[in-house]
Amino acid sequence: MDSGLFGMTAVVSAPLAGNSAKTLSVAPMLDWTDRHCRYFLRLICPSCVLYTEMIHTSALVLGKSPERYLAFTAAEQPLVLQLGGDDPEAMARAAILARDYGYTGVNLNVGCPSTRVQRGNFGACLMLTPALVREIIDALAGSGLPVSVKHRLGLDRQEDYGQLADFVAQVAAGSCRHFVVHARNAWLRGLSPAANRTIPPLRWDWVARLKEDFPGLRFELNGGLDTVPKVEAQWSRVDGVMIGRAAYHRPLFLTELELALGRRQAPARRAEVFAALLAYTEDWGAALPAPRLTRHLHGFFFGEPGANAWRQFLGCARPDQSAAQFFRENSARLAQFGLTLA
Ligand SMILES: Cc1cc2nc3c(=O)[nH]c(=O)nc-3n(C[C@H](O)[C@H](O)[C@H](O)COP(=O)(O)O)c2cc1C
């Protein structure tokens, strides 16, 4: 199923834990960063580390078809599997599956504040139990894969750098050397997950301070990094940055970032990205219904005069046609956007 990257793979490195290179990552986003979205983002951003959506360990170790959750296209690498759960034994088994599928690393979700996730005792509420987080990370590390944790600054209205540093110290007493920090608290009561991504105040300085206090650990900064100047200002203070919503809504932002950070010489061109995506849809054929891909392409012309027309065009994709068919049948409309079927 791997349709290649038209020569773009040469730029891909594997900058994960243990490697001192700085990382540019795209955040795990449930319902958004599925494999088709990731493939599209990879075409735009050859140097970034991609993350899966969070997958609960029980779906992998108890479910009948882990393949459904774990399958990916080789070009998506470096690709990290994000896991949710609180059972070290299930984590260990899930990480072995991840290793066998060829993932680049595994990451533990300690940031999701949803009530469903709280009821399952995982996500952000694990910040209350650093010893358990350490145990889980150690279980993941048994697979031999690089491990990391994605967490918040703290919980609810309690803003306390000392507690955050204590969390990091306790987790780092085990195998974890890589911390991805969504630089705001998670409020477990009274805020939806979406509001939890905007209302609790961002404190990027705390992540830079963690780097100063724990120079031997890797800290990746996440949260609100939605312009090139914001990223440039933080880049030297941490070991990497992770971009979430901006990467999804404005995917070409990633190529701007790669350029600004000196990770590529020329920007990704829409026509080339589209040509590679078209090849991907043809590899998939009927197994890829058009809306499963087109729903991730809405931001492809973000900020351009044709952005609305592009979204309207994508809205015409029908579930009973494949993505390849949809594009093939609409060559005239694609031409209006400077895209060809070549
Ligand atoms: C639709 C959506 C789904 C998300 N799902 C996850 C998830 O599965 N795991 C996770 O750790 N964070 C998840 N997040 C949080 C993001 O990874 C990220 O931490 C957050 O959006 C802040 O980064 P940003 O300001 O760059 O978007 C999600 C965010 C969004 C918008």
JSON list of N, CA and C and ligand atoms in Angstrom, two decimals, residues 26-33 51-55 82 107-112 150-152 180-184 193-194 196-197 202 222-226 242-249, ligand 1:
[
{"chain": "A", "resi": 26, "resn": "VAL", "atom": "N", "xyz": [3.66, 16.41, 14.81]},
{"chain": "A", "resi": 26, "resn": "VAL", "atom": "CA", "xyz": [2.23, 16.71, 14.69]},
{"chain": "A", "resi": 26, "resn": "VAL", "atom": "C", "xyz": [1.53, 15.92, 15.79]},
{"chain": "A", "resi": 27, "resn": "ALA", "atom": "N", "xyz": [0.69, 16.61, 16.56]},
{"chain": "A", "resi": 27, "resn": "ALA", "atom": "CA", "xyz": [0.09, 16.05, 17.77]},
{"chain": "A", "resi": 27, "resn": "ALA", "atom": "C", "xyz": [-0.87, 14.90, 17.46]},
{"chain": "A", "resi": 28, "resn": "PRO", "atom": "N", "xyz": [-1.01, 13.99, 18.43]},
{"chain": "A", "resi": 28, "resn": "PRO", "atom": "CA", "xyz": [-2.08, 12.98, 18.31]},
{"chain": "A", "resi": 28, "resn": "PRO", "atom": "C", "xyz": [-3.42, 13.68, 18.44]},
{"chain": "A", "resi": 29, "resn": "MET", "atom": "N", "xyz": [-4.34, 13.41, 17.51]},
{"chain": "A", "resi": 29, "resn": "MET", "atom": "CA", "xyz": [-5.66, 14.05, 17.59]},
{"chain": "A", "resi": 29, "resn": "MET", "atom": "C", "xyz": [-6.74, 13.04, 17.21]},
{"chain": "A", "resi": 30, "resn": "LEU", "atom": "N", "xyz": [-7.52, 12.69, 18.21]},
{"chain": "A", "resi": 30, "resn": "LEU", "atom": "CA", "xyz": [-8.57, 11.68, 18.06]},
{"chain": "A", "resi": 30, "resn": "LEU", "atom": "C", "xyz": [-9.53, 12.09, 16.96]},
{"chain": "A", "resi": 31, "resn": "ASP", "atom": "N", "xyz": [-9.82, 11.15, 16.08]},
{"chain": "A", "resi": 31, "resn": "ASP", "atom": "CA", "xyz": [-10.75, 11.35, 14.98]},
{"chain": "A", "resi": 31, "resn": "ASP", "atom": "C", "xyz": [-10.14, 12.21, 13.85]},
{"chain": "A", "resi": 32, "resn": "TRP", "atom": "N", "xyz": [-9.00, 12.78, 14.07]},
{"chain": "A", "resi": 32, "resn": "TRP", "atom": "CA", "xyz": [-8.37, 13.60, 13.03]},
{"chain": "A", "resi": 32, "resn": "TRP", "atom": "C", "xyz": [-7.14, 12.92, 12.44]},
{"chain": "A", "resi": 33, "resn": "THR", "atom": "N", "xyz": [-6.17, 12.55, 13.29]},
{"chain": "A", "resi": 33, "resn": "THR", "atom": "CA", "xyz": [-4.91, 12.04, 12.73]},
{"chain": "A", "resi": 33, "resn": "THR", "atom": "C", "xyz": [-4.97, 10.53, 12.49]},
{"chain": "A", "resi": 51, "resn": "TYR", "atom": "N", "xyz": [2.08, 11.27, 15.03]},
{"chain": "A", "resi": 51, "resn": "TYR", "atom": "CA", "xyz": [1.51, 10.48, 16.12]},
{"chain": "A", "resi": 51, "resn": "TYR", "atom": "C", "xyz": [0.15, 9.94, 15.68]},
{"chain": "A", "resi": 52, "resn": "THR", "atom": "N", "xyz": [-0.18, 8.76, 16.16]},
{"chain": "A", "resi": 52, "resn": "THR", "atom": "CA", "xyz": [-1.52, 8.23, 15.91]},
{"chain": "A", "resi": 52, "resn": "THR", "atom": "C", "xyz": [-2.52, 8.95, 16.82]},
{"chain": "A", "resi": 53, "resn": "GLU", "atom": "N", "xyz": [-3.78, 8.71, 16.60]},
{"chain": "A", "resi": 53, "resn": "GLU", "atom": "CA", "xyz": [-4.79, 9.09, 17.59]},
{"chain": "A", "resi": 53, "resn": "GLU", "atom": "C", "xyz": [-4.54, 8.23, 18.83]},
{"chain": "A", "resi": 54, "resn": "MET", "atom": "N", "xyz": [-5.06, 8.66, 19.97]},
{"chain": "A", "resi": 54, "resn": "MET", "atom": "CA", "xyz": [-4.94, 7.81, 21.16]},
{"chain": "A", "resi": 54, "resn": "MET", "atom": "C", "xyz": [-5.75, 6.52, 20.96]},
{"chain": "A", "resi": 55, "resn": "ILE", "atom": "N", "xyz": [-5.13, 5.41, 21.29]},
{"chain": "A", "resi": 55, "resn": "ILE", "atom": "CA", "xyz": [-5.83, 4.12, 21.21]},
{"chain": "A", "resi": 55, "resn": "ILE", "atom": "C", "xyz": [-5.77, 3.47, 22.58]},
{"chain": "A", "resi": 82, "resn": "GLN", "atom": "N", "xyz": [0.23, 6.42, 20.09]},
{"chain": "A", "resi": 82, "resn": "GLN", "atom": "CA", "xyz": [-0.16, 6.92, 21.41]},
{"chain": "A", "resi": 82, "resn": "GLN", "atom": "C", "xyz": [-1.17, 5.99, 22.06]},
{"chain": "A", "resi": 107, "resn": "ASN", "atom": "N", "xyz": [3.87, 6.33, 23.06]},
{"chain": "A", "resi": 107, "resn": "ASN", "atom": "CA", "xyz": [3.65, 7.50, 23.90]},
{"chain": "A", "resi": 107, "resn": "ASN", "atom": "C", "xyz": [2.43, 7.25, 24.77]},
{"chain": "A", "resi": 108, "resn": "LEU", "atom": "N", "xyz": [2.53, 7.65, 26.04]},
{"chain": "A", "resi": 108, "resn": "LEU", "atom": "CA", "xyz": [1.41, 7.47, 26.97]},
{"chain": "A", "resi": 108, "resn": "LEU", "atom": "C", "xyz": [0.62, 8.76, 27.10]},
{"chain": "A", "resi": 109, "resn": "ASN", "atom": "N", "xyz": [-0.68, 8.67, 26.96]},
{"chain": "A", "resi": 109, "resn": "ASN", "atom": "CA", "xyz": [-1.54, 9.85, 27.09]},
{"chain": "A", "resi": 109, "resn": "ASN", "atom": "C", "xyz": [-1.82, 10.14, 28.57]},
{"chain": "A", "resi": 110, "resn": "VAL", "atom": "N", "xyz": [-1.29, 11.27, 29.03]},
{"chain": "A", "resi": 110, "resn": "VAL", "atom": "CA", "xyz": [-1.58, 11.74, 30.39]},
{"chain": "A", "resi": 110, "resn": "VAL", "atom": "C", "xyz": [-2.10, 13.18, 30.28]},
{"chain": "A", "resi": 111, "resn": "GLY", "atom": "N", "xyz": [-2.94, 13.39, 29.25]},
{"chain": "A", "resi": 111, "resn": "GLY", "atom": "CA", "xyz": [-3.41, 14.76, 29.03]},
{"chain": "A", "resi": 111, "resn": "GLY", "atom": "C", "xyz": [-4.88, 14.88, 28.75]},
{"chain": "A", "resi": 112, "resn": "CYS", "atom": "N", "xyz": [-5.54, 13.76, 28.42]},
{"chain": "A", "resi": 112, "resn": "CYS", "atom": "CA", "xyz": [-6.94, 13.87, 28.00]},
{"chain": "A", "resi": 112, "resn": "CYS", "atom": "C", "xyz": [-7.84, 14.06, 29.23]},
{"chain": "A", "resi": 150, "resn": "LYS", "atom": "N", "xyz": [2.95, 12.17, 27.21]},
{"chain": "A", "resi": 150, "resn": "LYS", "atom": "CA", "xyz": [2.40, 13.49, 26.86]},
{"chain": "A", "resi": 150, "resn": "LYS", "atom": "C", "xyz": [1.48, 13.90, 28.00]},
{"chain": "A", "resi": 151, "resn": "HIS", "atom": "N", "xyz": [1.83, 15.01, 28.64]},
{"chain": "A", "resi": 151, "resn": "HIS", "atom": "CA", "xyz": [1.09, 15.37, 29.85]},
{"chain": "A", "resi": 151, "resn": "HIS", "atom": "C", "xyz": [0.81, 16.86, 29.89]},
{"chain": "A", "resi": 152, "resn": "ARG", "atom": "N", "xyz": [0.09, 17.27, 30.91]},
{"chain": "A", "resi": 152, "resn": "ARG", "atom": "CA", "xyz": [-0.26, 18.68, 31.12]},
{"chain": "A", "resi": 152, "resn": "ARG", "atom": "C", "xyz": [0.66, 19.28, 32.18]},
{"chain": "A", "resi": 180, "resn": "VAL", "atom": "N", "xyz": [6.50, 15.18, 26.51]},
{"chain": "A", "resi": 180, "resn": "VAL", "atom": "CA", "xyz": [5.81, 16.11, 25.61]},
{"chain": "A", "resi": 180, "resn": "VAL", "atom": "C", "xyz": [4.81, 16.84, 26.49]},
{"chain": "A", "resi": 181, "resn": "VAL", "atom": "N", "xyz": [4.97, 18.16, 26.59]},
{"chain": "A", "resi": 181, "resn": "VAL", "atom": "CA", "xyz": [4.17, 18.89, 27.57]},
{"chain": "A", "resi": 181, "resn": "VAL", "atom": "C", "xyz": [3.17, 19.81, 26.88]},
{"chain": "A", "resi": 182, "resn": "HIS", "atom": "N", "xyz": [1.89, 19.49, 27.02]},
{"chain": "A", "resi": 182, "resn": "HIS", "atom": "CA", "xyz": [0.84, 20.42, 26.61]},
{"chain": "A", "resi": 182, "resn": "HIS", "atom": "C", "xyz": [0.79, 21.46, 27.72]},
{"chain": "A", "resi": 183, "resn": "ALA", "atom": "N", "xyz": [1.26, 22.67, 27.37]},
{"chain": "A", "resi": 183, "resn": "ALA", "atom": "CA", "xyz": [1.66, 23.64, 28.40]},
{"chain": "A", "resi": 183, "resn": "ALA", "atom": "C", "xyz": [0.49, 24.41, 29.02]},
{"chain": "A", "resi": 184, "resn": "ARG", "atom": "N", "xyz": [-0.50, 23.69, 29.45]},
{"chain": "A", "resi": 184, "resn": "ARG", "atom": "CA", "xyz": [-1.58, 24.28, 30.23]},
{"chain": "A", "resi": 184, "resn": "ARG", "atom": "C", "xyz": [-2.15, 23.18, 31.13]},
{"chain": "A", "resi": 193, "resn": "PRO", "atom": "N", "xyz": [-13.49, 18.83, 26.68]},
{"chain": "A", "resi": 193, "resn": "PRO", "atom": "CA", "xyz": [-12.13, 18.68, 26.14]},
{"chain": "A", "resi": 193, "resn": "PRO", "atom": "C", "xyz": [-11.74, 19.84, 25.23]},
{"chain": "A", "resi": 194, "resn": "ALA", "atom": "N", "xyz": [-12.69, 20.34, 24.42]},
{"chain": "A", "resi": 194, "resn": "ALA", "atom": "CA", "xyz": [-12.34, 21.45, 23.51]},
{"chain": "A", "resi": 194, "resn": "ALA", "atom": "C", "xyz": [-12.01, 22.70, 24.33]},
{"chain": "A", "resi": 196, "resn": "ASN", "atom": "N", "xyz": [-10.91, 22.75, 27.25]},
{"chain": "A", "resi": 196, "resn": "ASN", "atom": "CA", "xyz": [-9.66, 22.45, 27.94]},
{"chain": "A", "resi": 196, "resn": "ASN", "atom": "C", "xyz": [-8.43, 22.67, 27.05]},
{"chain": "A", "resi": 197, "resn": "ARG", "atom": "N", "xyz": [-8.68, 22.96, 25.78]},
{"chain": "A", "resi": 197, "resn": "ARG", "atom": "CA", "xyz": [-7.56, 23.27, 24.89]},
{"chain": "A", "resi": 197, "resn": "ARG", "atom": "C", "xyz": [-7.44, 24.77, 24.65]},
{"chain": "A", "resi": 202, "resn": "LEU", "atom": "N", "xyz": [-1.93, 29.16, 28.98]},
{"chain": "A", "resi": 202, "resn": "LEU", "atom": "CA", "xyz": [-0.70, 28.54, 28.47]},
{"chain": "A", "resi": 202, "resn": "LEU", "atom": "C", "xyz": [0.49, 29.08, 29.25]},
{"chain": "A", "resi": 222, "resn": "ASN", "atom": "N", "xyz": [4.15, 21.76, 23.54]},
{"chain": "A", "resi": 222, "resn": "ASN", "atom": "CA", "xyz": [2.90, 21.69, 22.77]},
{"chain": "A", "resi": 222, "resn": "ASN", "atom": "C", "xyz": [1.89, 22.67, 23.36]},
{"chain": "A", "resi": 223, "resn": "GLY", "atom": "N", "xyz": [1.04, 23.21, 22.48]},
{"chain": "A", "resi": 223, "resn": "GLY", "atom": "CA", "xyz": [-0.06, 24.06, 22.93]},
{"chain": "A", "resi": 223, "resn": "GLY", "atom": "C", "xyz": [0.04, 25.47, 22.38]},
{"chain": "A", "resi": 224, "resn": "GLY", "atom": "N", "xyz": [-0.87, 25.80, 21.46]},
{"chain": "A", "resi": 224, "resn": "GLY", "atom": "CA", "xyz": [-0.98, 27.18, 20.99]},
{"chain": "A", "resi": 224, "resn": "GLY", "atom": "C", "xyz": [0.13, 27.65, 20.07]},
{"chain": "A", "resi": 225, "resn": "LEU", "atom": "N", "xyz": [0.94, 26.75, 19.56]},
{"chain": "A", "resi": 225, "resn": "LEU", "atom": "CA", "xyz": [2.03, 27.15, 18.66]},
{"chain": "A", "resi": 225, "resn": "LEU", "atom": "C", "xyz": [1.47, 27.20, 17.24]},
{"chain": "A", "resi": 226, "resn": "ASP", "atom": "N", "xyz": [0.89, 28.35, 16.89]},
{"chain": "A", "resi": 226, "resn": "ASP", "atom": "CA", "xyz": [0.16, 28.41, 15.62]},
{"chain": "A", "resi": 226, "resn": "ASP", "atom": "C", "xyz": [0.68, 29.46, 14.65]},
{"chain": "A", "resi": 242, "resn": "MET", "atom": "N", "xyz": [5.53, 20.49, 19.23]},
{"chain": "A", "resi": 242, "resn": "MET", "atom": "CA", "xyz": [4.46, 19.64, 18.69]},
{"chain": "A", "resi": 242, "resn": "MET", "atom": "C", "xyz": [3.30, 20.55, 18.31]},
{"chain": "A", "resi": 243, "resn": "ILE", "atom": "N", "xyz": [2.84, 20.39, 17.07]},
{"chain": "A", "resi": 243, "resn": "ILE", "atom": "CA", "xyz": [1.78, 21.25, 16.55]},
{"chain": "A", "resi": 243, "resn": "ILE", "atom": "C", "xyz": [0.50, 20.42, 16.40]},
{"chain": "A", "resi": 244, "resn": "GLY", "atom": "N", "xyz": [-0.60, 20.93, 16.92]},
{"chain": "A", "resi": 244, "resn": "GLY", "atom": "CA", "xyz": [-1.87, 20.21, 16.82]},
{"chain": "A", "resi": 244, "resn": "GLY", "atom": "C", "xyz": [-2.81, 20.84, 15.82]},
{"chain": "A", "resi": 245, "resn": "ARG", "atom": "N", "xyz": [-3.75, 21.64, 16.31]},
{"chain": "A", "resi": 245, "resn": "ARG", "atom": "CA", "xyz": [-4.83, 22.15, 15.46]},
{"chain": "A", "resi": 245, "resn": "ARG", "atom": "C", "xyz": [-4.34, 22.92, 14.25]},
{"chain": "A", "resi": 246, "resn": "ALA", "atom": "N", "xyz": [-3.27, 23.70, 14.41]},
{"chain": "A", "resi": 246, "resn": "ALA", "atom": "CA", "xyz": [-2.80, 24.50, 13.26]},
{"chain": "A", "resi": 246, "resn": "ALA", "atom": "C", "xyz": [-2.37, 23.58, 12.11]},
{"chain": "A", "resi": 247, "resn": "ALA", "atom": "N", "xyz": [-1.81, 22.42, 12.45]},
{"chain": "A", "resi": 247, "resn": "ALA", "atom": "CA", "xyz": [-1.36, 21.49, 11.40]},
{"chain": "A", "resi": 247, "resn": "ALA", "atom": "C", "xyz": [-2.55, 20.89, 10.67]},
{"chain": "A", "resi": 248, "resn": "TYR", "atom": "N", "xyz": [-3.64, 20.70, 11.39]},
{"chain": "A", "resi": 248, "resn": "TYR", "atom": "CA", "xyz": [-4.82, 20.09, 10.76]},
{"chain": "A", "resi": 248, "resn": "TYR", "atom": "C", "xyz": [-5.59, 21.12, 9.92]},
{"chain": "A", "resi": 249, "resn": "HIS", "atom": "N", "xyz": [-5.79, 22.30, 10.51]},
{"chain": "A", "resi": 249, "resn": "HIS", "atom": "CA", "xyz": [-6.60, 23.31, 9.81]},
{"chain": "A", "resi": 249, "resn": "HIS", "atom": "C", "xyz": [-5.82, 24.02, 8.71]},
{"chain": "B", "resi": 1, "resn": "LIG", "atom": "C1", "xyz": [-9.74, 16.95, 17.72]},
{"chain": "B", "resi": 1, "resn": "LIG", "atom": "C2", "xyz": [-8.62, 16.78, 18.74]},
{"chain": "B", "resi": 1, "resn": "LIG", "atom": "C3", "xyz": [-8.35, 15.52, 19.23]},
{"chain": "B", "resi": 1, "resn": "LIG", "atom": "C4", "xyz": [-7.31, 15.34, 20.15]},
{"chain": "B", "resi": 1, "resn": "LIG", "atom": "N1", "xyz": [-6.99, 14.06, 20.54]},
{"chain": "B", "resi": 1, "resn": "LIG", "atom": "C5", "xyz": [-5.90, 13.86, 21.32]},
{"chain": "B", "resi": 1, "resn": "LIG", "atom": "C6", "xyz": [-5.42, 12.55, 21.58]},
{"chain": "B", "resi": 1, "resn": "LIG", "atom": "O1", "xyz": [-5.94, 11.55, 21.08]},
{"chain": "B", "resi": 1, "resn": "LIG", "atom": "N2", "xyz": [-4.33, 12.43, 22.39]},
{"chain": "B", "resi": 1, "resn": "LIG", "atom": "C7", "xyz": [-3.69, 13.52, 22.92]},
{"chain": "B", "resi": 1, "resn": "LIG", "atom": "O2", "xyz": [-2.69, 13.37, 23.64]},
{"chain": "B", "resi": 1, "resn": "LIG", "atom": "N3", "xyz": [-4.11, 14.76, 22.67]},
{"chain": "B", "resi": 1, "resn": "LIG", "atom": "C8", "xyz": [-5.18, 14.96, 21.86]},
{"chain": "B", "resi": 1, "resn": "LIG", "atom": "N4", "xyz": [-5.55, 16.22, 21.53]},
{"chain": "B", "resi": 1, "resn": "LIG", "atom": "C9", "xyz": [-4.77, 17.36, 22.06]},
{"chain": "B", "resi": 1, "resn": "LIG", "atom": "C10", "xyz": [-3.64, 17.71, 21.08]},
{"chain": "B", "resi": 1, "resn": "LIG", "atom": "O3", "xyz": [-2.75, 16.64, 20.93]},
{"chain": "B", "resi": 1, "resn": "LIG", "atom": "C11", "xyz": [-2.86, 18.94, 21.57]},
{"chain": "B", "resi": 1, "resn": "LIG", "atom": "O4", "xyz": [-2.28, 18.63, 22.81]},
{"chain": "B", "resi": 1, "resn": "LIG", "atom": "C12", "xyz": [-3.75, 20.16, 21.74]},
{"chain": "B", "resi": 1, "resn": "LIG", "atom": "O5", "xyz": [-4.60, 20.35, 20.63]},
{"chain": "B", "resi": 1, "resn": "LIG", "atom": "C13", "xyz": [-2.89, 21.42, 21.95]},
{"chain": "B", "resi": 1, "resn": "LIG", "atom": "O6", "xyz": [-2.05, 21.65, 20.84]},
{"chain": "B", "resi": 1, "resn": "LIG", "atom": "P1", "xyz": [-2.43, 22.77, 19.72]},
{"chain": "B", "resi": 1, "resn": "LIG", "atom": "O7", "xyz": [-2.70, 24.04, 20.47]},
{"chain": "B", "resi": 1, "resn": "LIG", "atom": "O8", "xyz": [-1.22, 22.85, 18.85]},
{"chain": "B", "resi": 1, "resn": "LIG", "atom": "O9", "xyz": [-3.65, 22.29, 19.02]},
{"chain": "B", "resi": 1, "resn": "LIG", "atom": "C14", "xyz": [-6.57, 16.44, 20.62]},
{"chain": "B", "resi": 1, "resn": "LIG", "atom": "C15", "xyz": [-6.86, 17.72, 20.12]},
{"chain": "B", "resi": 1, "resn": "LIG", "atom": "C16", "xyz": [-7.87, 17.88, 19.18]},
{"chain": "B", "resi": 1, "resn": "LIG", "atom": "C17", "xyz": [-8.14, 19.26, 18.62]}
]
